[in-house]
Short mmCIF file of C-alpha atoms in Angstrom, two decimals:
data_model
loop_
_atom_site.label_atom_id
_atom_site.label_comp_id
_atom_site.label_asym_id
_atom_site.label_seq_id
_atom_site.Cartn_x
_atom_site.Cartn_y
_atom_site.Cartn_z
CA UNK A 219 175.87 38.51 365.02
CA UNK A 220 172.29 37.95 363.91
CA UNK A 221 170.72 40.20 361.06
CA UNK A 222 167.66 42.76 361.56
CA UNK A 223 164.61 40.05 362.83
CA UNK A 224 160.84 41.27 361.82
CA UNK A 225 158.07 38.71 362.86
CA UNK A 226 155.92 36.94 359.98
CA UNK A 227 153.11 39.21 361.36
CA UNK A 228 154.93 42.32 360.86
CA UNK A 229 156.31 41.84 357.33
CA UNK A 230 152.54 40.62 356.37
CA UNK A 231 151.11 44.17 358.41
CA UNK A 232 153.55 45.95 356.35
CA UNK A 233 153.22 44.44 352.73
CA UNK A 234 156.72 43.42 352.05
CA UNK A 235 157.80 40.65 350.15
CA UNK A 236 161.19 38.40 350.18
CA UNK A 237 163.81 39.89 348.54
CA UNK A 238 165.40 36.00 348.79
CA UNK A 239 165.28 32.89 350.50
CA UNK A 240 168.70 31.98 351.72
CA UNK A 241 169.66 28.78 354.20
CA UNK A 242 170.95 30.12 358.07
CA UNK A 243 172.67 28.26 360.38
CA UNK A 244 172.23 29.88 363.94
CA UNK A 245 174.11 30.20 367.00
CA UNK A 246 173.26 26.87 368.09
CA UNK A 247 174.51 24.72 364.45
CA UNK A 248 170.44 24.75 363.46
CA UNK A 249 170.04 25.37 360.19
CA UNK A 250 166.65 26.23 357.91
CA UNK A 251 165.52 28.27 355.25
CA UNK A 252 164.53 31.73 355.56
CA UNK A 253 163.15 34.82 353.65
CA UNK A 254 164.45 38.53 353.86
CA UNK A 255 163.08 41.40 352.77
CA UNK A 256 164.33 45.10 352.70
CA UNK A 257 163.16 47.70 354.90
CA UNK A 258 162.39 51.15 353.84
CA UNK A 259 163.07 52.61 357.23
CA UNK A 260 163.73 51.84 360.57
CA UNK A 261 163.69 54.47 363.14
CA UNK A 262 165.58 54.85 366.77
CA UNK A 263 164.75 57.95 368.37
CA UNK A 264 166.12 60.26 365.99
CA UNK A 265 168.34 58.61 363.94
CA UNK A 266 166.51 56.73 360.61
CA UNK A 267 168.27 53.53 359.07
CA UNK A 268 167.44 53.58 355.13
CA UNK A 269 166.94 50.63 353.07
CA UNK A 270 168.13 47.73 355.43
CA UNK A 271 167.63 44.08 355.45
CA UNK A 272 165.78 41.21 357.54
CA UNK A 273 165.05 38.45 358.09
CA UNK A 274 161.18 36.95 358.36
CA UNK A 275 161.27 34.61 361.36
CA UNK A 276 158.48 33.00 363.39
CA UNK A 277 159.31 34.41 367.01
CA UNK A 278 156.22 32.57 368.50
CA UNK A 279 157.80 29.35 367.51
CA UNK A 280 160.99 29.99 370.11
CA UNK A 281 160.13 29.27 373.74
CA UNK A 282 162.93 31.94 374.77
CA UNK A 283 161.81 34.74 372.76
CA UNK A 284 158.09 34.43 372.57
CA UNK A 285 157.61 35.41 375.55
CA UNK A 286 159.39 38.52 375.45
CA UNK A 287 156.31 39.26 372.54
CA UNK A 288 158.24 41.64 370.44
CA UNK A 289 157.93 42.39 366.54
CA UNK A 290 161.51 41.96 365.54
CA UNK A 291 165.08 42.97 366.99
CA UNK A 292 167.75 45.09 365.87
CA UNK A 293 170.73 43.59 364.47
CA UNK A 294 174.20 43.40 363.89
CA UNK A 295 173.94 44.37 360.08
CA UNK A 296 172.80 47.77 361.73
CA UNK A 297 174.20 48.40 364.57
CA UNK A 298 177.76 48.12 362.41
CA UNK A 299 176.52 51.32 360.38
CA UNK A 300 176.61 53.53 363.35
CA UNK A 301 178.97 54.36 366.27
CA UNK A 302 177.28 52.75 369.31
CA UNK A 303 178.38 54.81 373.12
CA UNK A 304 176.67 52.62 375.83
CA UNK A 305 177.09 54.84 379.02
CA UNK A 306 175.57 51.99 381.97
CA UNK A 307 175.76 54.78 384.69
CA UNK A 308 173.46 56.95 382.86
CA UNK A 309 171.72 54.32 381.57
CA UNK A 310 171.69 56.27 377.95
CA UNK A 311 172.89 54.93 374.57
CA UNK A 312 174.12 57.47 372.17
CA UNK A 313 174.47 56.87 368.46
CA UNK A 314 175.90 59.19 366.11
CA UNK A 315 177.37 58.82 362.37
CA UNK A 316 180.91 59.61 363.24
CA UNK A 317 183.53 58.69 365.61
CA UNK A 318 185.04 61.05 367.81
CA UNK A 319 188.60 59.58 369.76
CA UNK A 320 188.34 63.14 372.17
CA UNK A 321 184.93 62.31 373.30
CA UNK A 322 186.66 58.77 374.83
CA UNK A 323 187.03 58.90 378.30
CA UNK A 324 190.77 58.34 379.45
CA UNK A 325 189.59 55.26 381.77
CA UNK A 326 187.12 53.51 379.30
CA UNK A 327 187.52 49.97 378.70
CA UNK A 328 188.74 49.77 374.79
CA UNK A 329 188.67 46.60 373.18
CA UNK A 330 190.13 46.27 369.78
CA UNK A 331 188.35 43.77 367.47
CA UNK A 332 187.44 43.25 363.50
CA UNK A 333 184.39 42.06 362.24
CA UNK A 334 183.32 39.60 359.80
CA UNK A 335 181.17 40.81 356.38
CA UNK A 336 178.06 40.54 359.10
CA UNK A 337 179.42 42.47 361.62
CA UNK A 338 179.91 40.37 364.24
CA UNK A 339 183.11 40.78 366.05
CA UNK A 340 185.98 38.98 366.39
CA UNK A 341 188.79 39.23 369.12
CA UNK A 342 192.16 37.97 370.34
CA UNK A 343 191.82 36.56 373.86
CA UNK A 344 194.67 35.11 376.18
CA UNK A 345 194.04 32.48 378.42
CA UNK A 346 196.47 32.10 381.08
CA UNK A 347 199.90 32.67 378.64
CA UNK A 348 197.97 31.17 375.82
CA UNK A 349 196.67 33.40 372.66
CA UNK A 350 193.53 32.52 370.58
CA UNK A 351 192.90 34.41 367.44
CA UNK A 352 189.57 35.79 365.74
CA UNK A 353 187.16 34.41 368.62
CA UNK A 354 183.36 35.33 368.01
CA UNK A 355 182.34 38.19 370.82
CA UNK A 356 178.71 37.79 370.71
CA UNK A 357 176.57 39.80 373.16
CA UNK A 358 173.39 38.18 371.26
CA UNK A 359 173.10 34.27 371.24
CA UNK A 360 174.83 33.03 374.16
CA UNK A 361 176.40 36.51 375.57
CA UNK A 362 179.84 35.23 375.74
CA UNK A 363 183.11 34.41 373.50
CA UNK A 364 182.64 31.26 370.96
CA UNK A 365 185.75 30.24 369.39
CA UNK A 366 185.65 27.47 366.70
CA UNK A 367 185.92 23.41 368.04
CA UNK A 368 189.70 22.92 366.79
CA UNK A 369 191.05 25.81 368.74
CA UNK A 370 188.87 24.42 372.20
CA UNK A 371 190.53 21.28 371.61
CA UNK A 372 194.01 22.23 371.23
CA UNK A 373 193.91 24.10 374.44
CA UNK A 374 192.35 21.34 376.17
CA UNK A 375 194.96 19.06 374.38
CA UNK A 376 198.13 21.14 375.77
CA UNK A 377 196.33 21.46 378.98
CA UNK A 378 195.91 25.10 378.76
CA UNK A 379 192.37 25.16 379.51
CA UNK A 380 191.41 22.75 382.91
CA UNK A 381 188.21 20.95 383.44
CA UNK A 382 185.23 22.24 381.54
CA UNK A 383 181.61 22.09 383.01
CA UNK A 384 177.88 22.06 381.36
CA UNK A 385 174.96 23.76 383.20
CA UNK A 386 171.80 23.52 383.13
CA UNK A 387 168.82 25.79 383.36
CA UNK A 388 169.95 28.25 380.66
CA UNK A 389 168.50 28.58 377.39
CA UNK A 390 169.91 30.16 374.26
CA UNK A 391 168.69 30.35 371.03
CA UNK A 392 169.31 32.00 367.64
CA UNK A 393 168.34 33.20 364.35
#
């Protein structure tokens, strides 16, 4: 769900300047003020994103990303403008400006969903006989399904959902 990510280095390396300062609230209820700028380009193999946003962020500052020393990541405000075909066998991701239903395998796993003005995707889930509408699906920040507090609470309340667990030894973080 998080937007195009650029390192404080990289913006400086690259002359841009904020576009706006605007108060985020990440994955994890933190919130704090950041800049964003607008990229010319942005480049993936052969496709070229024009004119798209980010946001400045000190990576070094995050224990679970600065280690993976990157310069930014891609985000959702991207990924949305393209049609995104992640073939795991092949280990190949295909993007492409258009969608085509005939190039859909009859056995792939379809999930409908809708997104939010971000991108980030919502869907229905059932648990057990039990439906919960417009539940974040967020591959990014914790890799799982986030659905808001009142909705956890009623199925706990009806006893839909059992016994809940915490772990610990996982880390997640946002932007």
């Amino acid at each position: 769900g998080a937007p195009n990510v650029i390192t404080k280095e990289l913006a400086a390396s690259l002359g841009l300047t904020s576009e706006v300062a605007q108060k985020v609230v990440d994955s994890q209820g933190k919130k704090n003020d950041q800049e964003f700028v607008v990229l010319d380009s942005i480049g993936i193999g052969d496709v070229t994103f024009l004119n798209t946003g980010a946001v400045v962020a000190d990576l070094l500052a995050v224990p679970e990303l600065a280690c993976l020393q990157v310069s930014g990541f891609i985000g959702a405000n991207l990924m949305r403008k393209v049609v995104w075909d992640i073939d795991n066998t092949a280990r190949r991701i295909t993007l492409s400006d258009h969608f085509s239903p005939a190039s859909i395998p009859p056995d792939a796993l379809k999930v409908p969903f809708l997104t939010e003005v971000t991108g980030t995707p919502k869907v229905d889930i059932r648990y057990n006989q039990r439906w919960v509408r417009s539940v974040t699906f967020d591959l990014g920040s914790s890799g799982g399904l986030t659905m808001d507090r009142d909705a956890y609470e009623s199925l706990i309340n009806d006893g839909t959902l059992g016994p809940t667990s915490r772990g610990i030894g996982a880390g997640s973080t946002g932007l």
